[in-house]
Coordinates of C-alpha atoms in Angstrom, one line a residue:
M1 CA 87.7 133.0 104.8
K2 CA 87.7 135.6 102.0
K3 CA 85.3 138.2 100.9
I4 CA 84.3 138.6 97.3
F5 CA 83.2 141.7 95.4
L6 CA 79.5 141.5 94.6
L7 CA 77.2 143.6 92.6
A8 CA 73.5 143.0 92.2
A9 CA 72.5 141.0 89.1
A10 CA 71.0 144.2 87.7
V11 CA 74.5 145.4 87.0
A12 CA 75.4 142.2 85.1
T13 CA 74.5 144.3 82.0
L14 CA 76.6 147.2 83.1
G15 CA 79.3 146.6 80.7
L16 CA 77.2 144.6 78.3
T17 CA 74.2 146.5 76.9
S18 CA 73.8 150.1 76.3
C19 CA 70.9 152.1 77.6
S20 CA 68.9 149.4 79.3
I21 CA 69.7 149.8 83.0
D22 CA 67.5 151.7 85.4
N23 CA 69.4 151.1 88.6
V24 CA 72.5 149.6 90.1
E25 CA 72.6 148.3 93.7
N26 CA 75.9 147.6 95.4
I27 CA 75.2 144.8 97.8
G28 CA 78.7 144.8 99.2
E29 CA 80.7 141.8 100.2
M30 CA 79.8 138.3 101.1
S31 CA 81.9 135.3 102.3
T32 CA 83.0 132.7 99.8
S33 CA 81.8 130.1 102.3
E34 CA 78.2 131.2 101.4
F35 CA 78.5 132.4 97.9
P36 CA 78.1 131.8 95.0
K37 CA 75.8 128.8 95.0
T38 CA 73.3 129.6 92.1
D39 CA 73.5 130.6 88.5
A40 CA 72.3 134.0 89.5
D41 CA 75.1 134.3 92.1
I42 CA 77.7 133.6 89.4
E43 CA 76.2 136.2 87.1
S44 CA 76.4 138.8 89.9
V45 CA 80.0 138.1 90.7
L46 CA 81.0 137.9 87.0
A47 CA 79.4 141.4 86.6
G48 CA 82.1 142.7 88.9
V49 CA 84.8 141.1 86.8
Y50 CA 83.4 142.5 83.6
Q51 CA 82.9 145.9 85.2
N52 CA 86.6 146.5 85.3
L53 CA 86.4 147.0 81.5
N54 CA 84.5 150.2 82.3
E55 CA 86.6 151.1 85.3
T56 CA 89.4 152.6 83.2
H57 CA 87.0 155.0 81.4
A58 CA 86.9 157.2 84.5
N59 CA 90.6 158.0 83.6
P60 CA 91.0 156.8 80.0
Q61 CA 94.1 158.9 79.5
C62 CA 96.0 156.5 81.8
S63 CA 94.9 153.4 79.9
F64 CA 96.8 151.1 77.6
L65 CA 94.3 151.5 74.8
Y66 CA 94.7 155.3 74.9
A67 CA 98.5 155.2 75.2
A68 CA 98.7 152.7 72.3
C69 CA 96.8 155.0 70.0
L70 CA 99.0 158.0 70.9
A71 CA 102.3 156.2 70.9
S72 CA 101.7 154.6 67.4
D73 CA 103.1 156.2 64.2
D74 CA 99.6 157.0 63.0
Q75 CA 98.4 159.4 65.7
F76 CA 99.9 162.3 67.7
G77 CA 99.2 163.2 71.3
G78 CA 97.3 166.5 70.7
G79 CA 95.3 168.3 73.4
G80 CA 96.2 171.7 74.9
T81 CA 99.4 173.2 76.2
N82 CA 98.5 171.9 79.6
D83 CA 97.7 168.4 78.4
K84 CA 101.2 167.2 78.8
L85 CA 100.3 163.7 79.6
M86 CA 98.8 163.3 76.1
Q87 CA 101.9 164.6 74.4
A88 CA 104.2 162.6 76.7
E89 CA 102.4 159.4 75.7
D90 CA 102.9 160.2 72.0
L91 CA 106.6 161.0 72.5
I92 CA 107.3 158.0 74.7
C93 CA 108.1 160.3 77.6
N94 CA 106.9 160.8 81.1
Y95 CA 104.9 163.5 82.8
N96 CA 104.8 163.2 86.7
A97 CA 105.8 160.3 88.9
D98 CA 102.6 158.3 88.6
M99 CA 101.4 159.2 85.1
T100 CA 99.5 155.9 84.6
N101 CA 99.3 154.4 88.1
Q102 CA 95.5 154.6 88.1
F103 CA 95.4 152.2 85.1
Y104 CA 97.9 149.9 86.8
A105 CA 95.8 149.8 90.0
D106 CA 92.5 149.5 88.2
R107 CA 93.6 146.5 86.1
Y108 CA 95.0 144.7 89.1
K109 CA 91.6 145.2 90.7
G110 CA 90.1 143.3 87.8
V111 CA 92.7 140.5 88.1
A112 CA 91.9 140.2 91.8
R113 CA 88.2 139.8 91.1
A114 CA 88.8 137.2 88.5
N115 CA 91.2 135.3 90.8
T116 CA 88.6 135.2 93.6
L117 CA 85.8 134.0 91.4
L118 CA 88.0 131.4 89.7
E119 CA 89.1 129.9 93.1
V120 CA 85.4 129.6 94.2
L121 CA 84.3 128.1 90.9
E122 CA 87.1 125.6 90.5
N123 CA 86.5 124.2 94.0
A124 CA 82.7 124.3 93.8
D125 CA 80.7 121.1 94.3
G126 CA 77.2 120.4 93.2
M127 CA 77.1 123.1 90.5
A128 CA 75.9 122.4 87.0
E129 CA 79.0 121.6 84.9
D130 CA 78.1 123.8 82.0
V131 CA 77.4 126.8 84.2
K132 CA 80.6 126.3 86.1
N133 CA 82.6 126.0 82.9
K134 CA 81.1 129.2 81.4
G135 CA 82.0 131.1 84.5
I136 CA 85.5 129.8 84.6
G137 CA 86.0 130.4 80.8
E138 CA 84.7 134.0 81.0
S139 CA 86.8 134.7 84.1
K140 CA 90.0 133.3 82.5
F141 CA 89.4 135.3 79.4
L142 CA 89.0 138.5 81.4
R143 CA 92.1 137.8 83.5
A144 CA 94.1 137.2 80.4
F145 CA 92.8 140.3 78.8
Y146 CA 93.7 142.4 81.8
Y147 CA 97.2 140.9 81.9
Y148 CA 97.6 141.4 78.1
E149 CA 97.0 145.1 78.6
L150 CA 99.3 145.3 81.6
A151 CA 102.1 143.3 79.9
S152 CA 101.7 145.4 76.7
M153 CA 101.9 148.6 78.7
Y154 CA 104.7 147.9 81.2
G155 CA 106.4 144.7 80.0
N156 CA 107.2 142.3 82.9
V157 CA 104.5 142.8 85.6
P158 CA 103.9 140.7 88.7
L159 CA 101.8 137.6 87.9
I160 CA 99.1 136.9 90.6
T161 CA 96.8 133.9 89.9
S162 CA 95.4 133.2 93.4
P163 CA 93.8 135.4 96.1
E164 CA 96.2 133.9 98.7
Q165 CA 99.3 134.6 96.7
E166 CA 101.7 136.7 98.8
D167 CA 104.7 137.0 96.5
T168 CA 103.7 139.9 94.1
K169 CA 107.1 140.7 92.7
Q170 CA 108.0 140.4 89.0
G171 CA 109.0 136.9 87.8
D172 CA 109.9 135.6 84.4
V173 CA 108.2 137.4 81.6
K174 CA 108.0 134.2 79.7
V175 CA 105.8 132.7 82.4
L176 CA 103.6 135.8 82.5
W177 CA 102.9 135.5 78.8
G178 CA 102.6 131.7 79.1
Q179 CA 99.8 132.3 81.6
I180 CA 98.0 134.7 79.3
L181 CA 98.1 132.2 76.5
Q182 CA 97.1 129.4 78.8
D183 CA 94.1 131.2 80.2
L184 CA 92.9 132.0 76.6
R185 CA 93.4 128.5 75.5
D186 CA 91.5 127.2 78.5
A187 CA 88.7 129.7 77.8
V188 CA 88.4 128.4 74.3
T189 CA 88.2 124.8 75.7
L190 CA 85.6 125.6 78.4
L191 CA 83.2 127.9 76.6
P192 CA 80.5 126.2 74.4
A193 CA 80.6 126.4 70.7
E194 CA 78.0 129.1 70.3
R195 CA 78.1 132.7 69.3
R196 CA 76.7 135.1 71.9
S197 CA 75.1 138.4 70.9
D198 CA 74.5 139.7 74.5
G199 CA 78.0 141.3 74.8
R200 CA 79.4 138.4 76.8
I201 CA 82.6 136.5 75.9
D202 CA 82.1 133.4 73.8
K203 CA 84.5 130.7 72.6
Y204 CA 85.2 132.5 69.3
T205 CA 86.1 135.7 71.0
A206 CA 88.5 133.8 73.1
E207 CA 90.0 132.3 69.9
A208 CA 90.4 135.8 68.4
M209 CA 92.1 137.1 71.5
L210 CA 94.4 134.1 71.7
G211 CA 95.5 134.9 68.1
R212 CA 96.2 138.5 69.0
A213 CA 98.2 137.6 72.2
W214 CA 100.1 134.9 70.3
L215 CA 101.1 137.2 67.5
F216 CA 102.3 139.9 69.9
Y217 CA 104.3 137.7 72.2
T218 CA 105.9 135.4 69.6
G219 CA 106.9 138.4 67.5
M220 CA 107.9 140.9 70.2
Y221 CA 110.0 138.4 72.2
C222 CA 111.3 136.3 69.2
N223 CA 114.9 137.5 69.8
G224 CA 114.9 137.4 73.6
T225 CA 113.7 139.4 76.6
S226 CA 116.3 142.2 77.0
T227 CA 115.5 145.7 75.7
A228 CA 118.2 145.2 73.0
D229 CA 116.4 142.1 71.9
L230 CA 113.0 143.8 71.8
V231 CA 114.2 146.7 69.7
S232 CA 116.2 144.6 67.3
T233 CA 115.1 144.8 63.7
S234 CA 115.4 141.0 63.3
Y235 CA 112.0 139.3 63.0
N236 CA 111.6 135.6 63.1
P237 CA 108.5 134.7 65.3
L238 CA 108.5 131.9 67.7
T239 CA 106.5 128.8 66.7
S240 CA 105.9 127.3 70.1
V241 CA 105.5 128.5 73.7
D242 CA 105.7 126.5 76.9
L243 CA 102.8 127.1 79.2
P244 CA 102.8 127.0 83.0
D245 CA 100.8 123.8 83.2
G246 CA 103.6 121.9 81.4
T247 CA 101.9 121.8 78.0
T248 CA 103.1 123.5 74.8
L249 CA 101.1 125.8 72.5
T250 CA 102.2 125.7 68.9
K251 CA 101.6 128.0 66.0
Q252 CA 99.6 125.2 64.3
D253 CA 97.4 125.0 67.4
V254 CA 96.7 128.7 67.1
I255 CA 96.0 128.4 63.3
G256 CA 93.4 125.7 64.2
Y257 CA 91.7 128.0 66.7
I258 CA 91.6 130.9 64.2
D259 CA 90.3 128.7 61.4
D260 CA 87.5 127.5 63.7
C261 CA 86.6 131.1 64.5
V262 CA 86.5 132.0 60.8
N263 CA 84.6 128.9 59.7
N264 CA 82.2 128.2 62.5
S265 CA 81.7 131.3 64.6
G266 CA 78.8 133.0 62.7
Y267 CA 80.6 136.4 62.9
S268 CA 80.9 138.1 59.5
L269 CA 82.0 141.3 57.8
V270 CA 79.5 144.1 57.6
P271 CA 79.0 144.5 53.9
D272 CA 79.6 148.3 53.9
F273 CA 82.6 149.4 55.9
R274 CA 81.0 152.8 56.7
N275 CA 78.1 151.2 58.5
L276 CA 80.5 150.1 61.3
W277 CA 80.8 153.7 62.5
A278 CA 78.4 155.8 64.5
Y279 CA 78.3 158.7 62.0
T280 CA 75.9 156.5 59.9
N281 CA 73.4 156.4 62.7
N282 CA 69.8 157.2 61.8
K283 CA 69.7 160.5 63.6
V284 CA 72.6 161.8 61.5
V285 CA 73.2 159.9 58.3
E286 CA 71.0 162.1 56.0
D287 CA 72.3 165.4 57.4
Y288 CA 76.0 164.6 56.9
P289 CA 77.1 165.4 53.3
Y290 CA 79.5 162.5 53.2
T291 CA 76.8 159.9 54.0
K292 CA 73.7 161.6 52.6
G293 CA 71.8 159.6 50.0
Q294 CA 74.1 156.6 50.3
G295 CA 71.6 154.2 51.8
L296 CA 73.9 153.7 54.8
V297 CA 72.6 152.1 58.1
W298 CA 74.7 152.0 61.2
V299 CA 74.9 148.4 62.5
E300 CA 74.1 149.5 66.1
N301 CA 71.1 151.6 65.4
D302 CA 68.6 151.4 68.3
N303 CA 70.8 148.8 70.1
A304 CA 71.1 146.4 67.2
V305 CA 74.0 144.0 67.3
S306 CA 76.8 144.2 64.8
P307 CA 77.7 140.8 63.1
E308 CA 81.3 142.0 63.0
T309 CA 81.8 143.0 66.6
M310 CA 83.4 140.2 68.7
F311 CA 84.5 142.1 71.8
S312 CA 83.5 145.6 72.9
I313 CA 83.2 147.8 75.9
K314 CA 79.6 148.9 76.3
F315 CA 78.2 151.9 78.2
N316 CA 74.9 153.1 79.6
K317 CA 72.9 156.1 80.7
L318 CA 74.0 156.1 84.3
A319 CA 77.2 158.1 83.8
S320 CA 77.4 160.9 86.3
W321 CA 79.8 162.7 88.5
S322 CA 78.1 161.2 91.5
T323 CA 78.7 157.6 90.4
T324 CA 81.4 157.0 87.9
I325 CA 82.1 158.6 84.6
G326 CA 83.4 155.2 83.5
Y327 CA 79.8 154.3 82.5
A328 CA 80.3 156.7 79.5
N329 CA 82.7 156.3 76.6
G330 CA 85.7 158.3 77.8
I331 CA 87.7 157.5 74.7
A332 CA 85.1 159.3 72.5
L333 CA 85.3 162.4 74.7
H334 CA 89.0 162.5 74.6
F335 CA 89.3 161.9 70.9
G336 CA 86.6 164.4 69.9
V337 CA 87.4 167.5 67.9
R338 CA 89.1 169.9 70.3
G339 CA 86.4 172.2 71.6
G340 CA 86.0 175.9 71.8
Q341 CA 83.8 176.6 68.8
D342 CA 80.2 176.3 67.7
Y343 CA 79.1 172.6 67.3
A344 CA 77.7 173.5 63.9
N345 CA 81.3 174.1 62.8
T346 CA 82.3 170.5 63.5
F347 CA 79.0 168.7 62.8
P348 CA 78.4 165.8 62.7
F349 CA 81.5 165.3 64.9
G350 CA 81.1 166.1 68.6
Q351 CA 83.8 167.9 70.6
G352 CA 86.2 166.9 73.3
W353 CA 89.8 167.2 74.2
G354 CA 91.5 166.7 70.8
A355 CA 93.6 163.7 71.7
G356 CA 94.9 161.2 69.1
I357 CA 94.9 163.6 66.2
V358 CA 95.7 161.8 63.0
A359 CA 99.3 162.1 61.8
P360 CA 99.8 163.3 58.2
N361 CA 102.2 160.5 57.5
L362 CA 99.4 158.0 57.8
V363 CA 97.3 159.9 55.2
N364 CA 100.2 160.4 52.9
D365 CA 101.3 156.7 53.1
W366 CA 97.7 155.5 52.5
K367 CA 97.1 157.7 49.5
A368 CA 100.4 156.6 47.9
A369 CA 99.7 152.9 48.5
E370 CA 95.9 152.7 47.9
P371 CA 94.7 155.8 46.2
N372 CA 91.3 154.2 45.5
D373 CA 90.7 152.9 49.0
M374 CA 87.3 154.1 50.3
R375 CA 88.3 153.3 53.8
L376 CA 90.5 156.4 53.9
K377 CA 87.6 158.9 53.8
A378 CA 85.5 156.5 55.8
S379 CA 88.0 156.5 58.6
I380 CA 89.6 160.0 58.6
A381 CA 88.0 163.4 58.3
D382 CA 90.0 166.1 56.4
V383 CA 88.9 169.5 57.7
N384 CA 89.7 171.0 54.3
D385 CA 87.1 168.7 52.6
T386 CA 83.8 170.6 52.2
N387 CA 81.9 167.3 52.7
E388 CA 83.4 167.0 56.2
M389 CA 83.5 170.2 58.4
P390 CA 83.3 173.1 56.0
N391 CA 83.0 175.7 58.8
Y392 CA 85.8 174.3 61.0
Q393 CA 87.7 176.9 62.9
R394 CA 91.4 176.1 63.2
G395 CA 92.6 176.1 66.8
G396 CA 89.2 175.9 68.6
W397 CA 90.5 176.5 72.1
A398 CA 93.5 178.6 71.2
D399 CA 96.0 176.3 72.9
F400 CA 95.8 173.3 70.6
V401 CA 99.1 171.4 70.3
Q402 CA 100.0 169.1 67.4
E403 CA 96.9 170.0 65.5
T404 CA 96.7 168.6 62.0
D405 CA 94.1 168.7 59.2
Y406 CA 92.9 165.2 60.1
Y407 CA 90.6 163.6 62.7
S408 CA 89.8 159.9 63.1
K409 CA 86.0 159.3 62.6
K410 CA 85.9 155.8 64.1
W411 CA 85.7 156.5 67.8
S412 CA 84.6 160.1 67.6
P413 CA 81.6 161.5 69.5
I414 CA 78.7 162.2 67.1
C415 CA 76.2 165.0 67.4
A416 CA 72.8 165.2 65.7
K417 CA 70.2 167.9 64.9
N418 CA 67.6 168.0 67.7
D419 CA 64.4 166.6 66.4
G420 CA 62.5 167.9 69.4
S421 CA 62.7 164.7 71.4
F422 CA 65.4 166.2 73.6
V423 CA 64.0 168.9 76.0
P424 CA 66.7 170.8 77.9
K425 CA 66.4 171.6 81.6
E426 CA 64.4 174.6 82.5
G427 CA 66.5 177.7 82.1
D428 CA 69.0 176.1 79.6
A429 CA 69.3 177.4 76.1
P430 CA 67.4 175.5 73.4
A431 CA 69.6 172.7 72.0
Y432 CA 70.0 172.8 68.2
L433 CA 72.6 170.0 68.3
A434 CA 72.8 167.1 70.8
C435 CA 74.7 163.9 71.3
F436 CA 73.0 161.4 69.0
E437 CA 72.6 159.0 71.9
T438 CA 70.4 161.6 73.8
L439 CA 68.0 161.4 70.8
M440 CA 68.3 157.7 70.1
Y441 CA 67.8 156.6 73.7
P442 CA 65.5 159.2 75.3
G443 CA 64.4 159.1 78.9
N444 CA 65.8 157.7 82.2
W445 CA 69.2 159.3 81.8
D446 CA 71.1 159.9 85.1
T447 CA 71.8 163.3 83.6
S448 CA 68.1 163.8 82.5
G449 CA 67.5 167.0 80.7
E450 CA 71.3 167.5 80.0
N451 CA 73.0 167.4 76.7
N452 CA 76.3 166.6 78.3
F453 CA 79.2 166.3 75.9
Q454 CA 81.3 164.6 78.5
L455 CA 78.8 162.0 79.7
S456 CA 76.4 161.4 76.9
N457 CA 78.7 159.4 74.6
I458 CA 77.7 155.8 75.2
H459 CA 78.2 154.1 71.8
D460 CA 80.2 150.9 71.9
L461 CA 84.0 150.9 72.0
V462 CA 84.9 147.9 69.8
L463 CA 88.1 146.1 70.7
I464 CA 88.0 143.1 68.3
R465 CA 86.3 143.0 64.9
F466 CA 86.0 139.9 62.7
A467 CA 88.0 141.7 60.0
D468 CA 91.0 141.5 62.4
V469 CA 90.5 137.7 62.7
L470 CA 90.6 137.3 58.9
L471 CA 93.9 139.3 58.8
M472 CA 95.3 137.2 61.6
Q473 CA 94.4 134.1 59.6
S474 CA 96.3 135.4 56.6
E475 CA 99.3 136.3 58.7
L476 CA 99.5 132.9 60.5
K477 CA 98.9 130.8 57.4
E478 CA 100.9 133.1 55.1
D479 CA 97.9 133.0 52.7
A480 CA 96.1 135.9 51.0
S481 CA 92.6 134.6 51.5
G482 CA 91.7 136.7 54.6
I483 CA 93.4 139.8 53.2
N484 CA 91.4 139.5 50.0
K485 CA 88.1 139.1 51.8
V486 CA 88.8 142.4 53.7
R487 CA 89.9 144.1 50.5
A488 CA 86.8 142.9 48.6
R489 CA 84.6 144.6 51.3
A490 CA 86.5 147.8 50.6
G491 CA 86.0 147.5 46.8
L492 CA 89.7 146.8 46.1
P493 CA 91.2 144.2 43.8
A494 CA 92.6 141.0 45.3
I495 CA 96.4 140.7 45.7
N496 CA 98.2 138.0 44.0
G497 CA 100.0 136.0 46.6
Y498 CA 100.8 136.6 50.3
S499 CA 103.6 138.9 51.4
L500 CA 104.3 140.3 54.9
Q501 CA 104.4 143.8 53.5
A502 CA 100.9 143.4 52.0
L503 CA 99.6 142.1 55.3
Q504 CA 101.2 144.9 57.2
N505 CA 99.6 147.5 54.9
E506 CA 96.2 145.9 55.0
R507 CA 96.2 145.8 58.8
R508 CA 97.3 149.5 58.9
W509 CA 94.4 150.6 56.6
E510 CA 91.6 148.4 57.8
L511 CA 92.4 148.9 61.6
A512 CA 93.6 152.5 61.4
C513 CA 93.1 154.4 64.7
E514 CA 91.7 151.4 66.6
G515 CA 94.6 151.0 69.1
I516 CA 96.1 148.0 67.3
R517 CA 98.9 149.5 65.3
W518 CA 101.2 150.1 68.3
N519 CA 101.6 146.5 69.2
D520 CA 101.7 145.6 65.5
I521 CA 104.8 147.7 64.7
R522 CA 106.5 146.6 67.9
R523 CA 106.0 142.9 67.3
W524 CA 107.1 143.2 63.6
H525 CA 110.2 145.0 64.8
I526 CA 109.6 147.9 62.5
A527 CA 108.6 150.5 65.2
A528 CA 111.7 152.7 65.0
T529 CA 111.5 153.0 61.2
A530 CA 107.7 153.8 61.4
L531 CA 108.0 156.3 64.2
A532 CA 110.7 158.2 62.5
K533 CA 108.2 159.3 59.8
Q534 CA 106.3 161.4 62.4
E535 CA 109.1 163.8 62.9
N536 CA 108.8 167.2 61.2
Q537 CA 105.3 166.4 59.9
P538 CA 103.3 169.6 59.3
T539 CA 101.2 170.5 62.4
Y540 CA 99.7 173.6 64.0
Y541 CA 100.6 175.0 67.4
C542 CA 98.0 177.3 68.9
G543 CA 96.5 177.8 65.5
N544 CA 99.8 178.7 63.8
P545 CA 101.8 176.5 61.3
D546 CA 104.3 174.3 63.1
T547 CA 106.1 171.0 62.7
N548 CA 106.1 167.9 64.8
K549 CA 109.4 168.6 66.5
P550 CA 111.5 165.8 68.1
H551 CA 111.6 165.9 71.9
N552 CA 113.9 164.1 74.4
G553 CA 116.1 162.8 71.6
G554 CA 113.2 162.0 69.2
Y555 CA 110.9 159.1 68.7
V556 CA 113.5 156.6 67.6
A557 CA 115.8 157.3 70.5
R558 CA 113.0 157.0 73.0
F559 CA 111.7 153.8 71.5
N560 CA 115.1 152.2 71.4
A561 CA 115.6 153.1 75.1
T562 CA 112.3 151.7 76.3
A563 CA 111.0 149.2 73.7
G564 CA 107.8 151.2 73.9
F565 CA 107.1 150.1 77.5
Q566 CA 105.7 152.8 79.8
K567 CA 107.4 154.0 82.9
M568 CA 106.5 151.8 85.9
P569 CA 104.5 154.0 88.3
E570 CA 106.8 155.2 91.1
T571 CA 104.2 154.1 93.7
Q572 CA 104.7 150.5 92.5
V573 CA 108.5 150.8 92.4
A574 CA 108.5 152.2 96.0
L575 CA 106.4 149.2 97.1
G576 CA 109.2 146.9 95.9
T577 CA 107.0 144.9 93.6
V578 CA 108.7 146.0 90.4
V579 CA 111.9 147.6 89.2
Q580 CA 111.9 150.5 86.9
N581 CA 111.9 149.8 83.2
D582 CA 114.8 150.7 81.0
G583 CA 114.9 154.2 79.7
W584 CA 113.0 155.8 82.6
N585 CA 115.7 156.4 85.2
D586 CA 116.9 159.9 84.5
A587 CA 115.7 163.3 83.4
S588 CA 116.1 162.4 79.7
S589 CA 112.7 160.8 79.9
E590 CA 110.8 163.8 81.4
Y591 CA 108.6 165.8 79.1
T592 CA 108.4 169.4 80.1
G593 CA 106.2 170.9 77.4
W594 CA 106.0 171.6 73.7

């Protein structure tokens, strides 16, 4: 008899809707012989599976999403002289024995929860078929997503699909990816053909994630499974994949799913690209020179639902040091302008640790390829632009490493002028500027009366947008239609005919600094060429002019040695469940500082 992780139904919205939860009760564990029996029971257990999305935000610097941003050719590590983990992830190096073990452990916790619920649901009798199918579909999606991140981060990881499974050692990586694709295909089949706007997974989100997983696996592994195969510059994607259940998934099958998503999902592009990002929220938009007088309206104002967001991690007002900081958007904190100066100097952008600073090579390539693309200024702040941060003080905290002139706007924390609705705690100084969420969602914060730049960032972290699906459709069908829809939204002319280069450029501009580029350049087998452009780019070190120096042999050498996979945590190697990945077995991989 097994135990299952259980949260009260109140927490079912924990990772689903911002700012609407007043309390969370941890009921504990119950036996699978007694639970779940009702629709409410399933919702309660599913909440625990979804909650793993937030779990990694207690330590976002260990996560795949964070590492993918920093390791790509478009962002540097950044941070301070003591933030060696940030720089190590950028340089494809290691800092300490268990640099990312927390993420490894957290994601397997999510897998375990999904496995337990799936076993119960698949063997349940007397349950309404539609309720059962939804539960199975959502659980399979989440298990696939957690494995997608683990397999993207570490390569071949142990595949565990049952609570009773005892053999937890690595198997065949082809079977691992086959299971990921099979789970997503099953989720598409089991979930009803309806778009959900409550933050939960629907059929069309599963189709989108199937497209993303398919493109990565069939491209990355098209030459074989060895490190030499994975870093080869030969690119000829697979067109079919054998699944563990004995069936085969083909490229044409995936095209059908993506076409269904585009044609029938009800998701759509937001007409103005700028309205996707929190700097257009109604507490800020008319005080920010770049957006003032433009008639812009953030799609998530006052908990509105974006028609373009298909999959996101949501946060709430319960973040505190006494519960878990994972209820707040840790990526926003880490990617904020590095602190150490008056907030008025960086307004409307909030401050944080300065991770993921934008690499100049991205800006230079973008200007050369698309000089009239409005998305460049909509996505990246140039501190030398008087419409951005005219009072910015270079260096902030004096230990800033890899500082450039550019910050990503998309995931940044945003501060707003206090309209009087925020009242600081007695004895605190009056707040001229506050996190915009503190003003937009007043009352019932766990940190009531605090303007906490570490815990008050709770705007959504969007993982899949409909624009990505349109670009996937173009790539799979080798047709320019999806590309041109995305370009039209940006006010750019249509391209005449499809080319892989045009598709690669469009994905780079449209999805810049959204954690997608890393897997793109790896699966296209262009990573080494792209990463080489980062070396000797102009930066600042502790406020002084510097260049982005090669470390440990340089970006290309480190990529060719590892295929971009992270070091397996030594805790896991010591357990005997995994062997260490290539490129991490000697001192050449150890980052010791800038």
